[in-house]
Amino acid sequence: MLAKRIQPMAFQARRLYVELMFQVMGRALQAVSEVDETVQQEAIALPEGFLFEMMVMPNGSSLIVEHTGNGRFHYHGSTAPRPVDLSIQFKHIAHAFMVLSFQEKTSVAFANDRMLVDGDISYAIRMTRVLNRLEAFILPKLIAKRAVKEYPANLHLPEKLISAARIYLKVATNFVETVRA
Amino acid sequence: MTNKYYEFFCPVKVIAGKAALEHIPYELTGMAAKRPMIVTDKGVRAAGLLDPVIAACEESGLEIVSIYDDVPPDSSTGVVRDIAGIYRAEKCDSIIAVGGGSAIDTAKAVNILVSEGGDDIAAYSGAGVLKHPLKPFFVVPTTAGTGSEVTAVAVIADTEKHVKLPFTSSFLLPNAAIIDPRMTLTLPPHITAATAMDAMTHATEAFTCMAKNPLSDAYATAAIKKISTSLLSVMENPKDADGRLELAQASTMAGIAFSNSMVGLVHALGHATGAICQLPHGLCMSLYLPYVLEYNIESIREPLGELLLYLDGPDVYAATPAARRAEASISTIRRMRDALYKHCQLPRTLKETGKVVEEQLDQIAELALDDGAIMFNPKEVTLEDAREVLRRAWA
């Protein structure tokens, strides 16, 4: 009985968590593209104006980022200014929650058919590498190891801490600016 | 609770063995199809492989309404449009693909156009675009390697935009795959070897990569056992119909396995090498397989060790300490490649192909890193890792 009453609240909490994580990730993607050279090198191969979306099917939460050139991303929130070029779609919010709460690695989620790719696969692979790099920076190593296939061996603590601090600062600034606007 | 999860799907009816072709008329009639069109290539026709298919249909009073035999090795949107035009003009109602990967992929694309309408196949490119079943479609493979008869994918080149268009939908799967030993009996030795190693790679990667699952494992191990047992005897005696059937079935089983569990770095490198150096796909698979297994070994020690049972039999498996089985599996694959090199000079290194220059290795590594297959490789591959594997595979 109690479980039945709690269930809607749990679903609501899960939805809010996924939405919040998308907002953080979108802003963090923009931030990491301003901070990290490796991410810029990955992003620079994407066409200028390239729109990337991550979303929960059928019409759930989403994040949209645009490659604005020179390896930089711009976070658009959850609304795309035009049709997106690449969309990675979670089949269900439960699957998005598992990935975003680091219970399932992104690569494992792909292998388990939790997600669909609509668009050029090679760009999806590239964006996955960017997401992995971002997660390696902003998550504590123990958690990052649960999120990525292999934690980068050449990412040492000083670089990680400095980059993470810069990314979090930019994310926080962006949140404040959004609230003010 | 375990996080393990998998999906497995293969609705293709497999019709295999002696006189399998003679089942085509019955299967077509069962789907109310009376006016089939054959899609094939000139090589298949010149080898006389269409004759038993046509005879089997005519004997049952089923007329083949049209035969398109000009599918090129890399099919294009223009070819698909032309074939669809002929299909409509001749009022056909079903398609029989007879051939290898290109003829089968072309027929899949033609089936989209004639079922969904229109002339622009590019409009249907991507995943999950198709929402309805297509026209009755049968596949008769003439090589034992690609497994295209059981995959839900087709790739067609857009020659105007210079891109390869992927099509993914379970509706692309044929209603039946007809595996008849007569179809592969005349395959030349080097194609027999390369396509069998293609199937071997499909099965090995299906069994060792990230999306492996219990059902694909069963198909993969059975395929590996058939290839290990029959390939060299078929190379010795190409007219061995039983051995040919074993290889053809192994190819289909490996196809079922990898289409449900995906492939890894061997395919990523192979696709890149094929695109840059125009090397045949099967050859690339045979070439890279041991080097990639060596690279992945610490991530796949257990499943790779298990494969020794199917690669070399129970005696060798039992006599090999568990800790050495993964290495022993790679050695068995290497021995198989050496034997094939002796038989038909199937290259074992990039240098032996004579078609790759060392300066191209970086380009291959960069392209491989963006290949979809790399996602399912058990080990994260960096650019430097890919370069290192290529350096080892060079000579």
XYZ file of C-alpha atoms in Angstrom:
576
model
C 0.000 0.000 0.000
C 2.745 2.368 1.067
C 4.843 1.383 -1.942
C 1.924 2.208 -4.236
C 1.626 5.676 -2.680
C 5.340 6.336 -2.901
C 5.682 5.142 -6.505
C 4.333 8.301 -8.228
C 6.677 10.416 -6.108
C 9.601 8.173 -7.040
C 8.735 8.511 -10.743
C 8.466 12.271 -10.360
C 11.828 12.409 -8.570
C 13.416 10.315 -11.330
C 12.015 12.637 -13.997
C 13.317 15.695 -12.158
C 16.746 14.095 -11.691
C 17.055 13.280 -15.414
C 15.934 16.788 -16.329
C 18.437 18.353 -13.935
C 21.245 16.109 -15.206
C 20.495 17.086 -18.797
C 20.679 20.756 -17.800
C 23.995 20.217 -16.031
C 25.411 18.125 -18.871
C 24.349 20.605 -21.548
C 26.017 23.466 -19.738
C 29.024 21.300 -18.903
C 29.420 20.362 -22.571
C 29.592 24.042 -23.430
C 32.057 24.617 -20.593
C 34.354 21.676 -21.383
C 34.584 22.814 -25.011
C 35.921 26.140 -23.722
C 38.390 24.504 -21.352
C 39.763 21.308 -22.873
C 41.865 21.054 -26.022
C 41.086 17.351 -26.584
C 37.355 18.056 -26.630
C 37.934 20.955 -29.020
C 39.890 18.632 -31.346
C 37.016 16.150 -31.309
C 34.369 18.822 -31.854
C 36.191 20.632 -34.633
C 35.463 17.713 -37.009
C 31.722 18.414 -36.636
C 30.152 20.770 -39.173
C 29.594 24.353 -38.003
C 25.985 24.743 -36.854
C 25.768 21.002 -36.102
C 22.952 20.370 -33.618
C 23.275 17.485 -31.166
C 20.395 16.266 -29.059
C 20.102 13.797 -26.220
C 16.535 12.999 -25.291
C 14.157 10.588 -23.636
C 11.573 9.008 -25.933
C 8.890 9.840 -26.861
C 8.737 13.497 -25.754
C 10.663 13.550 -22.500
C 13.548 15.673 -21.251
C 16.214 16.687 -23.725
C 19.409 18.644 -24.094
C 20.502 20.394 -27.278
C 23.988 21.673 -28.006
C 25.288 23.299 -31.168
C 28.803 23.243 -32.547
C 29.374 26.932 -33.215
C 32.794 26.426 -34.838
C 36.410 26.141 -33.623
C 35.477 23.157 -31.455
C 33.089 25.184 -29.239
C 29.645 24.045 -28.141
C 26.693 26.250 -27.248
C 23.935 24.901 -24.982
C 20.440 25.607 -26.285
C 18.416 24.156 -23.401
C 15.720 21.706 -24.411
C 14.516 23.408 -27.591
C 16.334 23.203 -30.919
C 16.295 26.267 -33.170
C 15.949 23.940 -36.208
C 15.861 20.183 -36.899
C 18.750 18.454 -35.120
C 21.528 16.687 -37.041
C 22.172 13.952 -34.518
C 19.887 12.601 -31.843
C 20.723 10.028 -29.186
C 17.437 8.819 -27.779
C 16.858 6.822 -24.607
C 13.997 4.390 -25.161
C 12.606 5.024 -21.660
C 13.237 7.396 -18.778
C 14.289 4.388 -16.654
C 17.189 3.811 -19.081
C 18.183 7.479 -19.011
C 18.133 7.362 -15.216
C 20.398 4.304 -15.130
C 22.984 6.023 -17.346
C 22.746 9.452 -15.710
C 22.951 7.970 -12.220
C 26.036 5.976 -13.325
C 24.485 2.557 -12.775
C 25.152 1.757 -16.431
C 28.036 2.977 -18.608
C 27.115 4.847 -21.797
C 28.841 2.184 -23.914
C 26.997 -0.597 -22.075
C 23.706 1.261 -22.585
C 24.439 1.296 -26.339
C 25.315 -2.417 -26.236
C 22.115 -3.129 -24.288
C 19.977 -1.336 -26.878
C 18.819 1.225 -24.312
C 19.431 4.030 -26.799
C 18.870 4.742 -30.473
C 21.040 6.875 -32.725
C 19.272 8.979 -35.328
C 21.915 10.518 -37.565
C 25.496 9.912 -38.648
C 26.962 7.105 -36.512
C 30.520 8.459 -36.800
C 29.362 11.756 -35.237
C 27.592 9.778 -32.489
C 30.867 7.969 -31.721
C 32.663 11.325 -31.603
C 30.053 12.851 -29.276
C 30.270 9.780 -27.019
C 34.019 10.350 -26.725
C 33.326 13.981 -25.785
C 30.785 12.896 -23.156
C 33.264 10.357 -21.764
C 35.950 13.023 -21.532
C 33.513 15.360 -19.768
C 32.514 12.683 -17.270
C 36.158 11.822 -16.575
C 36.738 15.490 -15.677
C 33.694 16.363 -13.620
C 33.081 13.138 -11.701
C 35.187 11.730 -8.875
C 37.391 8.953 -10.266
C 35.435 6.206 -8.479
C 32.160 7.341 -10.051
C 33.705 8.204 -13.424
C 34.973 4.618 -13.652
C 31.351 3.491 -13.517
C 30.374 5.921 -16.274
C 33.069 5.390 -18.925
C 34.426 2.243 -20.567
C 37.963 3.015 -19.401
C 39.096 5.870 -17.210
C 41.826 7.746 -19.146
C 45.213 6.674 -17.789
C 46.825 9.988 -18.703
C 44.353 12.136 -16.760
C 46.164 13.029 -13.541
C 44.710 14.625 -10.423
C 46.026 18.213 -10.821
C 44.728 18.513 -14.407
C 41.422 16.896 -13.410
C 40.905 19.195 -10.420
C 41.769 22.404 -12.265
C 39.625 21.511 -15.292
C 36.721 20.336 -13.127
C 36.805 23.566 -11.120
C 36.753 25.652 -14.289
C 33.905 23.580 -15.777
C 31.798 23.756 -12.594
C 32.385 27.499 -12.321
C 31.218 28.015 -15.892
C 28.188 25.750 -15.342
C 27.233 27.677 -12.186
C 27.664 31.026 -13.972
C 25.504 29.819 -16.837
C 22.784 28.658 -14.406
C 22.796 32.069 -12.690
C 22.630 33.884 -16.039
C 19.700 31.707 -17.112
C 17.833 32.431 -13.866
C 18.481 36.195 -14.227
C 17.330 36.165 -17.852
C 19.830 -7.416 -9.067
C 21.962 -7.870 -12.151
C 22.104 -5.104 -14.733
C 22.446 -7.636 -17.544
C 20.037 -7.170 -20.410
C 19.927 -8.222 -24.052
C 17.743 -8.326 -27.125
C 17.731 -11.035 -29.770
C 15.741 -11.038 -32.981
C 15.861 -13.188 -36.097
C 12.570 -13.860 -37.849
C 14.228 -15.156 -41.055
C 13.154 -18.638 -42.092
C 16.310 -20.598 -42.894
C 15.892 -23.171 -45.651
C 19.134 -25.119 -45.840
C 20.544 -28.244 -47.420
C 20.174 -30.483 -50.425
C 17.580 -29.283 -52.955
C 16.848 -26.194 -50.865
C 16.367 -24.075 -54.000
C 13.423 -26.260 -54.969
C 11.560 -24.872 -51.927
C 11.458 -21.356 -53.403
C 8.233 -21.822 -55.447
C 6.374 -23.211 -52.426
C 7.581 -20.368 -50.194
C 6.632 -17.720 -52.776
C 3.198 -19.231 -53.282
C 2.718 -19.262 -49.517
C 3.069 -15.486 -49.573
C 0.736 -15.103 -52.583
C 3.669 -14.029 -54.772
C 3.453 -15.047 -58.428
C 5.717 -12.637 -60.308
C 9.216 -12.685 -58.773
C 12.131 -10.593 -59.935
C 15.714 -11.822 -59.528
C 18.398 -9.300 -58.526
C 21.935 -10.523 -59.095
C 25.302 -9.647 -60.663
C 27.090 -10.623 -63.855
C 29.579 -12.884 -62.056
C 26.807 -14.992 -60.558
C 25.090 -15.329 -63.916
C 28.345 -16.154 -65.736
C 29.084 -18.867 -63.157
C 25.757 -20.482 -64.069
C 24.384 -20.060 -60.552
C 21.059 -18.660 -61.773
C 20.281 -21.781 -63.772
C 19.275 -24.043 -60.854
C 17.204 -21.212 -59.328
C 15.311 -20.594 -62.567
C 14.916 -24.331 -63.218
C 13.554 -24.888 -59.713
C 10.907 -22.199 -60.250
C 9.970 -23.166 -63.809
C 9.543 -26.818 -62.861
C 6.842 -25.694 -60.450
C 5.200 -23.501 -63.065
C 6.448 -20.280 -61.505
C 7.749 -17.792 -64.051
C 10.653 -15.499 -63.161
C 9.252 -12.284 -64.622
C 12.448 -10.254 -64.704
C 16.172 -10.729 -64.077
C 18.428 -7.781 -63.285
C 22.010 -9.042 -63.463
C 24.048 -5.850 -63.491
C 24.501 -5.057 -59.787
C 27.998 -3.541 -59.371
C 30.329 -4.478 -56.461
C 29.449 -1.186 -54.701
C 25.811 -0.549 -55.421
C 24.460 2.974 -55.793
C 21.226 4.915 -55.461
C 20.991 5.082 -59.285
C 21.146 1.290 -59.632
C 18.443 0.899 -56.968
C 16.209 3.417 -58.756
C 16.693 1.643 -62.115
C 15.864 -1.792 -60.707
C 12.780 -0.423 -58.936
C 11.683 1.045 -62.289
C 11.987 -2.351 -63.983
C 10.139 -4.045 -61.101
C 7.216 -1.654 -61.505
C 7.191 -1.803 -65.307
C 7.140 -5.612 -65.232
C 4.483 -5.644 -62.484
C 6.600 -7.900 -60.267
C 5.345 -8.762 -56.786
C 8.397 -10.200 -55.023
C 12.206 -10.170 -55.064
C 14.777 -12.956 -55.009
C 18.338 -11.763 -54.388
C 20.971 -14.184 -55.671
C 24.544 -13.190 -54.854
C 26.882 -11.785 -52.243
C 26.675 -8.711 -50.023
C 26.214 -6.157 -52.810
C 23.352 -7.949 -54.616
C 21.609 -8.600 -51.286
C 21.975 -5.002 -50.061
C 20.760 -3.702 -53.435
C 17.715 -5.971 -53.325
C 16.928 -4.799 -49.776
C 17.015 -1.179 -50.969
C 14.918 -1.975 -54.053
C 12.374 -3.607 -51.772
C 12.082 -0.351 -49.817
C 11.332 1.678 -52.950
C 8.870 -0.774 -54.510
C 7.048 -1.218 -51.184
C 7.049 2.349 -49.877
C 6.911 4.182 -53.206
C 8.983 6.992 -54.712
C 12.335 7.041 -56.515
C 14.562 8.599 -53.875
C 16.014 5.836 -51.720
C 17.934 8.426 -49.653
C 14.613 9.492 -48.121
C 14.474 6.155 -46.280
C 18.042 6.268 -44.975
C 18.629 5.899 -41.240
C 17.303 3.786 -38.418
C 13.662 2.953 -37.851
C 12.309 4.989 -40.797
C 10.332 2.045 -42.183
C 7.072 1.364 -40.374
C 5.478 -1.384 -42.493
C 6.434 -4.839 -43.771
C 7.832 -4.836 -47.311
C 7.155 -7.064 -50.343
C 7.995 -10.782 -50.179
C 11.770 -11.065 -50.274
C 14.022 -14.128 -50.507
C 17.795 -14.340 -50.419
C 20.002 -16.998 -51.966
C 23.600 -16.287 -50.833
C 26.349 -17.324 -53.241
C 29.220 -16.621 -50.854
C 29.638 -18.046 -47.377
C 30.723 -15.029 -45.381
C 28.750 -11.799 -45.265
C 25.702 -13.094 -43.408
C 23.694 -10.344 -45.162
C 20.793 -12.767 -45.528
C 20.095 -12.408 -41.796
C 21.056 -8.786 -41.107
C 18.627 -5.883 -40.891
C 21.041 -3.481 -42.556
C 21.839 -2.314 -46.090
C 24.449 0.173 -47.274
C 24.059 1.960 -50.606
C 26.415 4.585 -52.050
C 24.998 7.973 -52.982
C 27.309 8.683 -55.903
C 26.168 12.287 -56.287
C 26.791 13.300 -52.680
C 29.730 10.852 -52.272
C 28.359 9.356 -49.058
C 27.335 5.864 -48.041
C 23.707 5.682 -46.978
C 22.902 3.217 -44.188
C 19.441 1.676 -43.901
C 18.459 -0.100 -40.701
C 15.108 -1.744 -40.094
C 13.913 -5.199 -39.154
C 11.615 -4.929 -42.191
C 14.712 -5.263 -44.400
C 15.165 -8.854 -43.268
C 14.148 -11.352 -45.928
C 11.251 -13.721 -45.384
C 13.580 -16.627 -46.041
C 17.259 -17.366 -46.629
C 17.887 -20.306 -48.918
C 21.203 -22.031 -48.235
C 21.956 -24.529 -50.971
C 25.431 -26.094 -51.320
C 25.215 -25.787 -55.132
C 25.497 -22.022 -54.763
C 28.994 -22.041 -53.232
C 30.443 -25.121 -54.904
C 32.315 -23.141 -57.569
C 33.645 -20.338 -55.357
C 37.353 -19.780 -56.160
C 39.790 -20.716 -53.342
C 40.785 -17.179 -52.322
C 37.133 -16.078 -52.070
C 36.224 -19.239 -50.153
C 39.034 -18.502 -47.700
C 38.361 -14.761 -47.308
C 34.597 -15.126 -46.889
C 34.962 -17.996 -44.398
C 37.366 -15.867 -42.362
C 34.812 -13.047 -42.578
C 32.265 -15.371 -40.970
C 34.890 -16.527 -38.442
C 35.479 -12.879 -37.484
C 31.744 -12.174 -37.200
C 31.402 -15.093 -34.792
C 34.577 -14.350 -32.817
C 33.733 -10.665 -32.342
C 30.090 -11.523 -31.541
C 31.390 -13.815 -28.781
C 33.984 -11.428 -27.360
C 32.512 -7.937 -27.747
C 30.325 -5.929 -25.404
C 26.842 -6.855 -26.629
C 27.355 -10.623 -26.420
C 24.379 -12.523 -25.065
C 23.490 -16.167 -24.419
C 21.589 -16.632 -27.680
C 24.154 -14.976 -29.938
C 26.859 -16.945 -28.074
C 25.174 -20.208 -29.082
C 25.124 -19.220 -32.745
C 28.680 -17.856 -32.625
C 30.260 -20.937 -31.082
C 28.396 -23.276 -33.443
C 29.571 -21.197 -36.406
C 33.195 -21.239 -35.223
C 33.099 -25.015 -34.786
C 31.756 -25.500 -38.320
C 34.354 -23.210 -39.887
C 37.263 -24.713 -37.924
C 36.172 -28.212 -38.898
C 35.337 -27.618 -42.555
C 37.345 -24.725 -43.969
C 40.662 -26.472 -44.569
C 39.010 -29.641 -45.867
C 37.013 -27.541 -48.369
C 40.234 -25.799 -49.404
C 41.736 -29.261 -50.061
C 38.624 -30.516 -51.818
C 36.539 -27.625 -53.218
C 33.851 -29.989 -54.527
C 33.058 -31.236 -51.021
C 29.343 -30.369 -50.996
C 28.889 -31.299 -47.335
C 31.811 -29.087 -46.305
C 30.464 -26.247 -48.469
C 27.077 -26.532 -46.775
C 28.768 -26.432 -43.364
C 30.550 -23.191 -44.300
C 27.373 -21.667 -45.746
C 25.406 -22.517 -42.600
C 28.242 -21.198 -40.438
C 28.105 -17.914 -42.344
C 24.368 -17.580 -41.692
C 24.789 -18.517 -38.031
C 27.634 -16.024 -37.610
C 25.393 -13.447 -39.302
C 22.616 -14.122 -36.796
C 25.146 -13.875 -33.961
C 26.777 -10.591 -34.951
C 23.559 -8.874 -36.012
C 22.351 -9.409 -32.434
C 25.545 -8.643 -30.573
C 27.478 -6.370 -32.918
C 31.192 -6.443 -33.742
C 34.281 -4.526 -32.616
C 37.700 -3.226 -33.547
C 38.421 -5.803 -36.300
C 35.452 -4.440 -38.205
C 36.271 -0.809 -37.439
C 39.782 -1.271 -38.869
C 38.461 -3.403 -41.729
C 35.854 -0.833 -42.788
C 38.474 1.920 -42.731
C 40.996 -0.154 -44.688
C 38.364 -1.114 -47.241
C 37.394 2.530 -47.738
C 40.959 3.837 -48.042
C 42.806 0.971 -49.765
C 39.880 -0.785 -51.515
C 40.789 -4.136 -49.982
C 38.019 -6.796 -49.892
C 36.177 -6.933 -46.567
C 36.808 -10.642 -45.875
C 40.526 -10.239 -46.466
C 40.676 -7.340 -43.990
C 38.848 -9.420 -41.384
C 41.247 -12.342 -41.734
C 44.194 -9.978 -41.624
C 43.301 -8.021 -38.485
C 41.617 -10.736 -36.392
C 44.645 -12.076 -34.407
C 46.178 -8.637 -33.884
C 42.953 -7.219 -32.447
C 42.424 -10.281 -30.244
C 45.964 -9.774 -28.893
C 45.175 -6.107 -28.232
C 41.895 -6.963 -26.443
C 43.199 -10.067 -24.675
C 43.126 -8.847 -21.064
C 39.515 -7.701 -21.465
C 38.331 -10.918 -23.159
C 40.557 -13.602 -21.643
C 37.656 -15.725 -20.415
C 35.424 -15.824 -23.529
C 38.418 -16.057 -25.858
C 39.784 -18.981 -23.853
C 36.392 -20.660 -24.084
C 36.538 -20.421 -27.879
C 39.493 -22.821 -27.928
C 36.994 -25.661 -27.492
C 35.312 -24.722 -30.776
C 38.473 -23.704 -32.600
C 40.641 -26.707 -31.797
C 38.388 -29.384 -30.320
C 37.912 -30.916 -26.865
C 41.289 -32.713 -26.688
C 43.354 -29.564 -27.151
C 40.987 -27.597 -24.903
C 41.308 -30.159 -22.106
C 45.085 -30.353 -22.472
C 45.549 -26.573 -22.320
C 45.697 -24.937 -18.870
C 42.830 -22.476 -18.396
C 45.254 -19.561 -18.042
C 46.771 -20.293 -21.484
C 43.576 -20.905 -23.463
C 43.107 -17.346 -24.722
C 46.623 -17.301 -26.202
C 46.062 -20.810 -27.595
C 42.892 -19.596 -29.376
C 44.870 -16.845 -31.075
C 47.587 -19.347 -32.055
C 44.953 -21.616 -33.620
C 43.586 -18.705 -35.670
C 47.138 -17.854 -36.746
C 47.753 -21.460 -37.831
C 44.539 -21.384 -39.822
C 45.687 -18.203 -41.565
C 49.084 -19.737 -42.314
C 47.375 -22.744 -43.904
C 45.171 -20.437 -46.006
C 48.234 -18.462 -47.084
C 49.790 -21.743 -48.224
C 46.636 -22.677 -50.152
C 45.747 -19.409 -51.844
C 48.119 -16.670 -50.597
C 45.426 -15.033 -48.479
C 47.485 -12.156 -46.983
C 48.278 -12.268 -43.275
C 49.791 -8.795 -43.015
C 49.078 -5.438 -44.616
C 52.431 -5.636 -46.399
C 51.537 -8.992 -47.941
C 48.457 -7.444 -49.577
C 50.730 -5.289 -51.760
C 47.954 -2.668 -51.820
C 48.661 -0.706 -48.659
C 51.544 1.696 -48.092
C 52.840 2.366 -44.599
C 51.986 6.072 -44.885
C 48.278 5.160 -45.028
C 48.253 3.613 -41.542
C 47.575 6.898 -39.736
C 44.686 7.664 -42.072
C 43.223 4.181 -41.471
C 43.554 4.611 -37.686
C 41.779 7.991 -37.751
C 38.902 6.691 -39.863
C 38.560 3.531 -37.748
C 38.152 5.608 -34.607
C 34.886 7.060 -35.969
C 33.461 3.702 -37.052
C 30.286 2.581 -35.288
C 31.724 -0.866 -34.501
C 34.340 0.614 -32.180
C 31.620 1.408 -29.645
C 31.164 -2.304 -28.927
C 34.849 -3.191 -28.648
C 35.467 -4.421 -25.082
C 38.462 -2.136 -24.660
C 38.426 1.643 -25.139
C 40.470 2.347 -28.267
C 42.531 5.519 -28.547
C 44.125 6.794 -31.743
C 47.526 5.596 -30.518
C 46.087 2.127 -29.729
C 44.669 1.841 -33.265
C 48.012 2.931 -34.723
C 49.819 0.308 -32.619
C 47.511 -2.497 -33.818
C 48.073 -1.366 -37.410
C 51.846 -1.290 -36.922
C 51.715 -4.878 -35.672
C 49.515 -5.889 -38.603
C 51.845 -4.194 -41.080
C 54.482 -6.939 -41.372
